[in-house]
Tab-separated table of N, CA and C in Angstrom:
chain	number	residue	atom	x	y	z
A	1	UNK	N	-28.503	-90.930	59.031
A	1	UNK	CA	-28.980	-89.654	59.339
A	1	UNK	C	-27.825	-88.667	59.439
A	2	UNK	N	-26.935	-89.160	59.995
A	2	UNK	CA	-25.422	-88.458	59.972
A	2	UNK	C	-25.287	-87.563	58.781
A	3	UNK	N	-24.987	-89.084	57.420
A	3	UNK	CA	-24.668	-88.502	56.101
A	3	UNK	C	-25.573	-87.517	55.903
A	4	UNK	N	-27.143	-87.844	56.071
A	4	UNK	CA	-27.830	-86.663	55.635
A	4	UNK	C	-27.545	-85.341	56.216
A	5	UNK	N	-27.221	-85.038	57.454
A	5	UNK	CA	-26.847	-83.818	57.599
A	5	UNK	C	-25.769	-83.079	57.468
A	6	UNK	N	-24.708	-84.498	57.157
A	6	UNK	CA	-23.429	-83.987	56.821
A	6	UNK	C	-23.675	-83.158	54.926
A	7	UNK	N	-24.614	-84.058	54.558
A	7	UNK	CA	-25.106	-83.386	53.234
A	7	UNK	C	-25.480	-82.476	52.959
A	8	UNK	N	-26.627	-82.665	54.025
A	8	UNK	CA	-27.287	-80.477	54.212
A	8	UNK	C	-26.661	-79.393	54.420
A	9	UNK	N	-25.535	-79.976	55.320
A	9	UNK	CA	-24.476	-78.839	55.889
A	9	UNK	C	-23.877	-78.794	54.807
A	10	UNK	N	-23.721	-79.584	54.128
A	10	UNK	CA	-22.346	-79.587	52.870
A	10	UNK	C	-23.392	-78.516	51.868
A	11	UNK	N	-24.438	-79.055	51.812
A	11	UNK	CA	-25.357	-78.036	50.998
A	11	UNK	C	-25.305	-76.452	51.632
A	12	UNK	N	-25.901	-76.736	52.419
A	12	UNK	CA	-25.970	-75.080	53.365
A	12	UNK	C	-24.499	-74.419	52.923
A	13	UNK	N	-23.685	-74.786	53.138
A	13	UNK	CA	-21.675	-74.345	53.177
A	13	UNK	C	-21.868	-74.392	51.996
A	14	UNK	N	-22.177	-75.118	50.651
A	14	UNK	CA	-22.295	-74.449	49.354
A	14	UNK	C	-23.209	-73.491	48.540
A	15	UNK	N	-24.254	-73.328	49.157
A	15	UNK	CA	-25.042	-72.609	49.023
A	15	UNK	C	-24.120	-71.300	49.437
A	16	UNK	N	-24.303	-71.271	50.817
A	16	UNK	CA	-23.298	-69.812	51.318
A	16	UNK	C	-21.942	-69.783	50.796
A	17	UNK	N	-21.171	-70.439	50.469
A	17	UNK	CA	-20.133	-70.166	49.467
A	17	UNK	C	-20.873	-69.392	47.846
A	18	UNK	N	-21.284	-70.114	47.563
A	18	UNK	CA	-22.593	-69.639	45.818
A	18	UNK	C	-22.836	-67.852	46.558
A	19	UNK	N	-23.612	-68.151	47.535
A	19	UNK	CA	-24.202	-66.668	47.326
A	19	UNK	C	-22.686	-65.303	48.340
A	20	UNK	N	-22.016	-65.885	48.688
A	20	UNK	CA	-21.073	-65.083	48.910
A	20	UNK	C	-20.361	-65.068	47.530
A	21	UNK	N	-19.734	-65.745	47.133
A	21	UNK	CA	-19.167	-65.759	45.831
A	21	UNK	C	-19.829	-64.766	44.564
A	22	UNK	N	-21.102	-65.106	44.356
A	22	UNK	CA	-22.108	-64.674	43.624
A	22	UNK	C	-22.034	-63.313	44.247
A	23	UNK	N	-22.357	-63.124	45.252
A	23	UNK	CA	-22.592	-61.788	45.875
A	23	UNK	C	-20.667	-60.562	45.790
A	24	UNK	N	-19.871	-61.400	45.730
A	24	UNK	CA	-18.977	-60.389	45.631
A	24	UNK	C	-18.607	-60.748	43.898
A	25	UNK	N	-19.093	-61.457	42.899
A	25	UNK	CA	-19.037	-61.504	41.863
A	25	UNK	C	-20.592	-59.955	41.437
A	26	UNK	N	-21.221	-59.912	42.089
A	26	UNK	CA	-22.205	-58.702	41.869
A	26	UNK	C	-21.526	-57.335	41.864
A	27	UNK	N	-20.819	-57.370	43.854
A	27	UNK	CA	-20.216	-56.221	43.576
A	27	UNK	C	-19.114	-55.575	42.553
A	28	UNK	N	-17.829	-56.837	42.620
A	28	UNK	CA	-17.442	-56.583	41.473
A	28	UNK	C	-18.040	-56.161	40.785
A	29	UNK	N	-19.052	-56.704	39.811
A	29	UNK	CA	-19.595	-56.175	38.525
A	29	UNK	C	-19.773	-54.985	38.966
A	30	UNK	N	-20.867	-54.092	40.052
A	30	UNK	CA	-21.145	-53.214	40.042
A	30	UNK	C	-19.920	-52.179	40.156
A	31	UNK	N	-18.934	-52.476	40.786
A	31	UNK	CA	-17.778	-51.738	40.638
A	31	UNK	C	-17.095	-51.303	39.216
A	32	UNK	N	-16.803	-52.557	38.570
A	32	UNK	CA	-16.984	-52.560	37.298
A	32	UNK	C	-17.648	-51.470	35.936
A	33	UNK	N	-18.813	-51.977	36.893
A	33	UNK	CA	-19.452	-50.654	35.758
A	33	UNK	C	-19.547	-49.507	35.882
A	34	UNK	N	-18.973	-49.515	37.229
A	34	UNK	CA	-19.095	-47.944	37.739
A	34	UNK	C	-17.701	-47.074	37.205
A	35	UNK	N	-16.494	-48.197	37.225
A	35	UNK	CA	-15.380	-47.504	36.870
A	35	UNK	C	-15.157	-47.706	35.117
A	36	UNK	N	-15.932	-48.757	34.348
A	36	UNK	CA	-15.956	-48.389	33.000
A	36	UNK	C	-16.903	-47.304	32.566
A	37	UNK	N	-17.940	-46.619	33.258
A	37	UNK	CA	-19.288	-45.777	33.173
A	37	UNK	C	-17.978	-44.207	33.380
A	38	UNK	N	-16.909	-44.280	34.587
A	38	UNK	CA	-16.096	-43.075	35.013
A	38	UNK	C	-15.304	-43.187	33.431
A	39	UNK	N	-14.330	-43.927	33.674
A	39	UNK	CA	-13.850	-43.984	32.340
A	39	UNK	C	-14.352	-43.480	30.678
A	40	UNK	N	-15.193	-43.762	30.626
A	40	UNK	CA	-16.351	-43.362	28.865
A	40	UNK	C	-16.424	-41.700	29.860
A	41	UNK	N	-16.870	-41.718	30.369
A	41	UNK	CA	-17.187	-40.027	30.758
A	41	UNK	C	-16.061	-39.298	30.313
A	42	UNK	N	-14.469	-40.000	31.116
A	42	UNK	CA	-13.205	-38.919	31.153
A	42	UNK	C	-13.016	-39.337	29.042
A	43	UNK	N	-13.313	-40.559	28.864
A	43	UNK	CA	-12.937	-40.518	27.410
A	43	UNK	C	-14.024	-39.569	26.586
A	44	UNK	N	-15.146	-39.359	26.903
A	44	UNK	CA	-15.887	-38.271	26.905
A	44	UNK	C	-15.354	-36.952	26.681
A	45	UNK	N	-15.101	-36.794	27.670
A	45	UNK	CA	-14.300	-35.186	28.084
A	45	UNK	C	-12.897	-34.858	27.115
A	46	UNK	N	-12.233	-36.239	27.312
A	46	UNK	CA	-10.779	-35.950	26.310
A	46	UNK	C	-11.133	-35.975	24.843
A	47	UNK	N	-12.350	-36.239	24.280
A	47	UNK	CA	-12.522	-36.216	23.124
A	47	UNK	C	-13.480	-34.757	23.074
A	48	UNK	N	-13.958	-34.878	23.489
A	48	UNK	CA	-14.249	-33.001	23.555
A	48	UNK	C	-13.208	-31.720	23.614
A	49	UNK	N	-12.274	-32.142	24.861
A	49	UNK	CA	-11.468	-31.247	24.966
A	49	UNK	C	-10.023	-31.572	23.675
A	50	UNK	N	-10.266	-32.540	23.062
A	50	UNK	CA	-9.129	-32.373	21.828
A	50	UNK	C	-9.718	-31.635	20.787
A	51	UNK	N	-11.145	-31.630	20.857
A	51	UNK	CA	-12.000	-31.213	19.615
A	51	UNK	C	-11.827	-29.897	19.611
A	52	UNK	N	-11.882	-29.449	21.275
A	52	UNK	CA	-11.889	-27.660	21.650
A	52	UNK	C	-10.164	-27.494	21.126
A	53	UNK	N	-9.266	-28.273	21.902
A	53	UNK	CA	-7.955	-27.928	21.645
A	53	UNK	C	-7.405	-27.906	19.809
A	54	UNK	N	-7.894	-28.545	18.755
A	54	UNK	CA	-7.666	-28.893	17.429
A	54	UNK	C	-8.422	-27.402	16.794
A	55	UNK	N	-9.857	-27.302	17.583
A	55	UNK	CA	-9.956	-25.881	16.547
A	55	UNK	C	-9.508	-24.655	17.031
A	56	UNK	N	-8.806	-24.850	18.398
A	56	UNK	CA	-8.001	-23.726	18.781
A	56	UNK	C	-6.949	-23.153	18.015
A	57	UNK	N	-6.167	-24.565	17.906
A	57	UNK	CA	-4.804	-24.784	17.093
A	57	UNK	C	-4.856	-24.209	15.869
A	58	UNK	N	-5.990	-24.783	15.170
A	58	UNK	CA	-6.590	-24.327	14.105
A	58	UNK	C	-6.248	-22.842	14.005
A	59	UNK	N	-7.585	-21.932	14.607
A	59	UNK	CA	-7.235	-20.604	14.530
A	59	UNK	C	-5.843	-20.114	15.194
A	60	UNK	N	-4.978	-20.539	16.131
A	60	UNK	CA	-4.221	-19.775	16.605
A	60	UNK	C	-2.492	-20.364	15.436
A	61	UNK	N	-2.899	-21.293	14.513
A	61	UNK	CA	-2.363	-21.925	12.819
A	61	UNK	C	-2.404	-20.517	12.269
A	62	UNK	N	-3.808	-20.224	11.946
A	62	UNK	CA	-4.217	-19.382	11.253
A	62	UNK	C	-3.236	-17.776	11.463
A	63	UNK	N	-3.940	-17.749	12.876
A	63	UNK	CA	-3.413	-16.185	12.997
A	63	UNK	C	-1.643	-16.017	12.799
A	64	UNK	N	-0.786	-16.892	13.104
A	64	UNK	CA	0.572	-16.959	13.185
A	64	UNK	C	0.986	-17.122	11.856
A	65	UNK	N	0.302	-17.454	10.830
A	65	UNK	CA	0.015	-17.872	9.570
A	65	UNK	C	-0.106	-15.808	8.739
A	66	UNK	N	-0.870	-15.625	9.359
A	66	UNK	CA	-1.435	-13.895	9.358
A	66	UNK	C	-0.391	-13.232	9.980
A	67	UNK	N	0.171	-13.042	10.610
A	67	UNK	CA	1.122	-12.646	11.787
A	67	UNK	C	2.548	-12.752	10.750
A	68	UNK	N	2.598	-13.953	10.630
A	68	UNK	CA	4.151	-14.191	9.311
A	68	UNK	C	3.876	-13.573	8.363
A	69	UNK	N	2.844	-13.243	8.075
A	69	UNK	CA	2.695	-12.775	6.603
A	69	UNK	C	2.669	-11.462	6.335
A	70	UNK	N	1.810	-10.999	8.047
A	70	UNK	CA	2.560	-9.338	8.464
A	70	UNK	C	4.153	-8.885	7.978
A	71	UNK	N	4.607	-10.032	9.042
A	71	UNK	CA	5.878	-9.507	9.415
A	71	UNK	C	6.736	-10.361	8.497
A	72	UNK	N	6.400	-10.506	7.405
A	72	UNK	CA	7.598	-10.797	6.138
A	72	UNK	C	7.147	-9.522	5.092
A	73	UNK	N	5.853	-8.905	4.977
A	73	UNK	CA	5.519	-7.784	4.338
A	73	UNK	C	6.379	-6.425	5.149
A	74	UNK	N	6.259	-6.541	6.566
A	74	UNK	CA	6.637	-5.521	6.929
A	74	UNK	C	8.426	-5.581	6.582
A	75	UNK	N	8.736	-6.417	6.501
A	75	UNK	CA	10.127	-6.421	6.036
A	75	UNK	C	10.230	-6.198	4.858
A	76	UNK	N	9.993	-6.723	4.525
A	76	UNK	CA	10.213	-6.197	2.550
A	76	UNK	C	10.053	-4.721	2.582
A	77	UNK	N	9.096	-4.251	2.858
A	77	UNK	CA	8.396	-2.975	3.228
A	77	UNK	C	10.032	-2.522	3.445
A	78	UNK	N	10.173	-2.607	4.431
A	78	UNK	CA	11.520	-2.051	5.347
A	78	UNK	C	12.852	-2.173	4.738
A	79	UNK	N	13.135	-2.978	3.801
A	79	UNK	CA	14.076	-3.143	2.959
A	79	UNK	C	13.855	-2.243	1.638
A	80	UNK	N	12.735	-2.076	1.376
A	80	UNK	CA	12.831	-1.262	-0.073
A	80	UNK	C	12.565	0.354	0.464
A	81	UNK	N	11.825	0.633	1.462
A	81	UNK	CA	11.884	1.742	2.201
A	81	UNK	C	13.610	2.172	2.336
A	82	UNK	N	14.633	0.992	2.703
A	82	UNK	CA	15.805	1.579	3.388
A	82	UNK	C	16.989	1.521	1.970
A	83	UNK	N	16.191	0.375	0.837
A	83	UNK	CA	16.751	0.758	-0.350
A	83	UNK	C	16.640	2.189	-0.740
A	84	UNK	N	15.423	2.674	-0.972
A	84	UNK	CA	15.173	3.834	-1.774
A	84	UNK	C	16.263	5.093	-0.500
A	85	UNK	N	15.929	4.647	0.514
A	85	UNK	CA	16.319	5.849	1.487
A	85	UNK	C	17.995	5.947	0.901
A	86	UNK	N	18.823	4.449	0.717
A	86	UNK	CA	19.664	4.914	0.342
A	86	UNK	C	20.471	5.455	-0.659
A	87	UNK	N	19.413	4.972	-1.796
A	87	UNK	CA	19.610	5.418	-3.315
A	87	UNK	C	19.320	6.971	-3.321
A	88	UNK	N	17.904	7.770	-2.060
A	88	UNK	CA	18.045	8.568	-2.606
A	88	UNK	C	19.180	10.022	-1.485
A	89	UNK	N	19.768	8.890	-0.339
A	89	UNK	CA	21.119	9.295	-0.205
A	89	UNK	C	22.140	9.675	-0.945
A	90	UNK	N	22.010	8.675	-1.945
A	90	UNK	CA	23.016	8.837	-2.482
A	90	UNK	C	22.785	9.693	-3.931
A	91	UNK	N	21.696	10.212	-4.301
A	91	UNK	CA	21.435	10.900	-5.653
A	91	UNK	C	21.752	12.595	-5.082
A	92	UNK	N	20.995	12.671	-3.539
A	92	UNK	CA	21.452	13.724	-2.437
A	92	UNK	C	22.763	14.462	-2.482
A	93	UNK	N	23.528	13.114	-2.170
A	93	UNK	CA	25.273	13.455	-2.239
A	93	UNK	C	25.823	14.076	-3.598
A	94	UNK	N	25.741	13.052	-4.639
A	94	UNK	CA	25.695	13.766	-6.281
A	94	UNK	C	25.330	15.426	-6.410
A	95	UNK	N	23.875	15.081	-6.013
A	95	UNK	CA	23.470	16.850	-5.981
A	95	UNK	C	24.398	17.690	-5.454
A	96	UNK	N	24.693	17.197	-3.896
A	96	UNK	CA	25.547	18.104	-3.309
A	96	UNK	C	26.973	18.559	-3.950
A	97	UNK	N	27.740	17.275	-4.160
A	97	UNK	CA	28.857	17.472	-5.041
A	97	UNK	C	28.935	18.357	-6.113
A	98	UNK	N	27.742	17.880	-6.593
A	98	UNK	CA	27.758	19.301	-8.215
A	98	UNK	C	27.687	20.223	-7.452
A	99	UNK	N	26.665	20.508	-6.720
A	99	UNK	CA	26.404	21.913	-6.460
A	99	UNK	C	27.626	23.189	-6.169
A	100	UNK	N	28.269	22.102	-5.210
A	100	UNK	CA	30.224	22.630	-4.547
A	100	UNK	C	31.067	22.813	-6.031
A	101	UNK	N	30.588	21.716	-7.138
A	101	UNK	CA	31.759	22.025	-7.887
A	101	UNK	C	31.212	23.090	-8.589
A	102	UNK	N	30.088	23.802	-8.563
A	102	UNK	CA	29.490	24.898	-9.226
A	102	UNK	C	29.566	25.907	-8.428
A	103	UNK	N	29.708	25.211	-7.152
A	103	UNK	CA	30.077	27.150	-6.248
A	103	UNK	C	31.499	27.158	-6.715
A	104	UNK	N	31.793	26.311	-6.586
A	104	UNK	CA	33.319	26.905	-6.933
A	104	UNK	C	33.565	27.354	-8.451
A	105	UNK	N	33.410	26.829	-9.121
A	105	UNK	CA	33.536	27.293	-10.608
A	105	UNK	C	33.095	28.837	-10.344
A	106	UNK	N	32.196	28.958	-10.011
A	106	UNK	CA	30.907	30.604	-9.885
A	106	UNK	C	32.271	30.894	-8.711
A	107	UNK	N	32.760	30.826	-7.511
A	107	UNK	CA	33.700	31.750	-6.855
A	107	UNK	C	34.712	32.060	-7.795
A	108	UNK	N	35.264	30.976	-8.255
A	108	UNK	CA	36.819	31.188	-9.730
A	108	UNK	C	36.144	32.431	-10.891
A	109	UNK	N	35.083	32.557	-11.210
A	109	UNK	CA	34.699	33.545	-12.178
A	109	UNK	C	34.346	34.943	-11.209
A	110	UNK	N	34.117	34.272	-10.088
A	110	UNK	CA	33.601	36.126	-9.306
A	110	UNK	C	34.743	36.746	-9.270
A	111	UNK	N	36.225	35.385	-9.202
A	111	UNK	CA	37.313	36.162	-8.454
A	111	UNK	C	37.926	36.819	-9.890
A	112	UNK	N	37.761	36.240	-10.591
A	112	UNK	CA	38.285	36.788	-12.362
A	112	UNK	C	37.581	38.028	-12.370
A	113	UNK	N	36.259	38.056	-12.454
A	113	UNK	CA	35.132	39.224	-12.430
A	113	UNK	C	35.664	40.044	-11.343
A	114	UNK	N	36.195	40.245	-10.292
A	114	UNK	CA	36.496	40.735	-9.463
A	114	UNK	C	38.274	41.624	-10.009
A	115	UNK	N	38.632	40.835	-10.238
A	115	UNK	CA	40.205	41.389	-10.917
A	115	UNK	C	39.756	42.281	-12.000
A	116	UNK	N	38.746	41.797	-13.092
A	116	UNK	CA	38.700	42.366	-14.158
A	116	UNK	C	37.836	43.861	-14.220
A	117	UNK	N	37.125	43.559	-12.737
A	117	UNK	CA	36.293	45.077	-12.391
A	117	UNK	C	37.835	45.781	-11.326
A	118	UNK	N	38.481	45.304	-10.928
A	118	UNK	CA	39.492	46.433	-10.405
A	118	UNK	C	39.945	46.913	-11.475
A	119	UNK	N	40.587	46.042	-11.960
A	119	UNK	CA	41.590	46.282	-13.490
A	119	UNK	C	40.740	47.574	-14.466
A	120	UNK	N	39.926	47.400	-14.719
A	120	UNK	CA	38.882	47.789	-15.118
A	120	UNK	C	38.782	49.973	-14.710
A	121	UNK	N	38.726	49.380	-13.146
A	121	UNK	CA	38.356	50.739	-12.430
A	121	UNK	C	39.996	51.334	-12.279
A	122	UNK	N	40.864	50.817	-12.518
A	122	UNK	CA	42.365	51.367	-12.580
A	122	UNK	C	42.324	51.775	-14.061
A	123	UNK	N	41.605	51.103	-15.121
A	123	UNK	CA	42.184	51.459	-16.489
A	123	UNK	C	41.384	53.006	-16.395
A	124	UNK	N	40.261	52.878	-16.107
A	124	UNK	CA	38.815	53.965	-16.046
A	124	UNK	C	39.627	55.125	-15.118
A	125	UNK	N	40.278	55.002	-14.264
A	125	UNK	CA	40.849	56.554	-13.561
A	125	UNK	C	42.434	56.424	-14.399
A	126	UNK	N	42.601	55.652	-15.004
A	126	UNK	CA	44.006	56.731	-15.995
A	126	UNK	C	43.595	57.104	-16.821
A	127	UNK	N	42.227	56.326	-17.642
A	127	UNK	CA	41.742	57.184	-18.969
A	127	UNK	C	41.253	58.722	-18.069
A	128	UNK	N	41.014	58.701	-17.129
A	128	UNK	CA	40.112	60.082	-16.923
A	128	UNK	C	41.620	61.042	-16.766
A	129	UNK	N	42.416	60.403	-16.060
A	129	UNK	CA	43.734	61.525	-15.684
A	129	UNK	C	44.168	61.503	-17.625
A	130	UNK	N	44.009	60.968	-17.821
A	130	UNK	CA	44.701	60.964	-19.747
A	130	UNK	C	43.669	62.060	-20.046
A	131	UNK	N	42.347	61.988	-19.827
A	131	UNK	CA	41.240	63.100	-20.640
A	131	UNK	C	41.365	64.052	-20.404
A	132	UNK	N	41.785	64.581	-18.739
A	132	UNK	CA	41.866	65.576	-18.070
A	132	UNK	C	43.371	66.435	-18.433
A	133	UNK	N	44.093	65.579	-18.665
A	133	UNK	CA	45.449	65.928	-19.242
A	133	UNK	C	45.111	66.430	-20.594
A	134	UNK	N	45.000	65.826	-21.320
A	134	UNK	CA	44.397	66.027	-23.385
A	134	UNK	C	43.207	67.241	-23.149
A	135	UNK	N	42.626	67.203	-21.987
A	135	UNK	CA	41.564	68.631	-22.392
A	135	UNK	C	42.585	69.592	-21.847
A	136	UNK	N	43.349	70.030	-21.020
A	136	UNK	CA	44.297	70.574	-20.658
A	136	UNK	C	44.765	71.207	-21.870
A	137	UNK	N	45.897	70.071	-22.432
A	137	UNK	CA	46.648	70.247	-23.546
A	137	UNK	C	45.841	70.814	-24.708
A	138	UNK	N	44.852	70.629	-24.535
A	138	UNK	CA	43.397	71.117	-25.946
A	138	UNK	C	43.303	72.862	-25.323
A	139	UNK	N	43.268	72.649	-24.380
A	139	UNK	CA	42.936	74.331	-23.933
A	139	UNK	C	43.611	74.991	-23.922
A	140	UNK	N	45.231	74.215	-23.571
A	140	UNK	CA	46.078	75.463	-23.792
A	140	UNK	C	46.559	75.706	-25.341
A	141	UNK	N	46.081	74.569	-26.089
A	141	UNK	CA	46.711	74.796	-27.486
A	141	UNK	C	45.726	76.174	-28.108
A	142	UNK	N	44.647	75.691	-27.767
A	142	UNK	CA	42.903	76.561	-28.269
A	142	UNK	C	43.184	78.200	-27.706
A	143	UNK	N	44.184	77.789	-26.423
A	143	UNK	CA	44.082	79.439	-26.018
A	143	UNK	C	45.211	79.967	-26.298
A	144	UNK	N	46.641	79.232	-27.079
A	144	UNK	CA	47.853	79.734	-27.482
A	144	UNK	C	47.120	79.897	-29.295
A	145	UNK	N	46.531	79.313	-30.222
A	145	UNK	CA	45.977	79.831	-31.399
A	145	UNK	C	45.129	80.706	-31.227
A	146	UNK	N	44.390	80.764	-30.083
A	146	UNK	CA	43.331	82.282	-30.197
A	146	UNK	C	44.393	83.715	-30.493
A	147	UNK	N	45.348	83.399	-28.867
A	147	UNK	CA	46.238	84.666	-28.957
A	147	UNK	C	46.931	84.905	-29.544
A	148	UNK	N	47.381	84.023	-30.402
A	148	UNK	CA	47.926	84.090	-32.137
A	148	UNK	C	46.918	84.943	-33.011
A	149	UNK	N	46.431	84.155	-33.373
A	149	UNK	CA	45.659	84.635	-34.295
A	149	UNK	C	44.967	86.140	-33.727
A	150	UNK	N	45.068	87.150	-32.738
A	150	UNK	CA	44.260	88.135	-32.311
A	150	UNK	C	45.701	89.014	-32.996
């Protein structure tokens, strides 16, 4: 009778070993699924939020893509703008240069033109003192043959 209850007890003590065992082999599991169930959610979320982050990239690819393409136009732009500005600096300067070597040529002829109108107005008052002299000499000759001839 001993053995038999040493048996039952041995049963009972394995039984309650089984269902403690069993029973924290449950929770486990339920833990388990609770933290592979958290997990799929956050892998959830990170596959969403790469999907949001990839077509972000995407457009903000794009616009910097648009943006370079601005600002390599606006340069070129700015280089042939600062070409022409200086080519037409420099067609400017040319102009200017002639222009000086044509004032001056035109001052060298005013100053000739200028000598040749004094010169000019000196020859013009001795011819008049020469005319004024010769009508003189005409009048007194005209009025020494009148009184001759009377």
């Amino acid at each position: 009778h001993m053995e038999s209850m040493r048996h039952k007890q041995g049963r009972v003590d394995s039984e309650e070993r089984e269902r403690l065992s069993t029973g924290g082999f449950v929770e486990r599991e339920m833990r388990y699924t609770k933290e592979i169930r958290s997990l799929e959610e956050g892998l959830q979320r990170t596959v969403a939020d790469k999907e949001q982050l990839t077509k972000e990239i995407a457009l903000l690819t794009g616009e910097l893509k648009r943006l370079n393409d601005e600002s390599a136009m606006a340069v070129r732009e700015s280089v042939a703008f600062q070409e022409a500005a200086h080519s037409q600096e420099e067609q400017l300067r040319q102009e200017l240069r002639d222009i000086m070597t044509e004032k001056r040529g035109l001052q060298d002829q005013l100053a000739v033109s200028k000598k040749d109108l004094e010169m000019l107005g000196q020859e013009n008052t001795r011819l008049r003192v020469h005319v004024k002299s010769f009508q003189r000499d005409v009048s007194e000759i005209l009025s020494m043959y009148s009184a001759t001839s009377e």
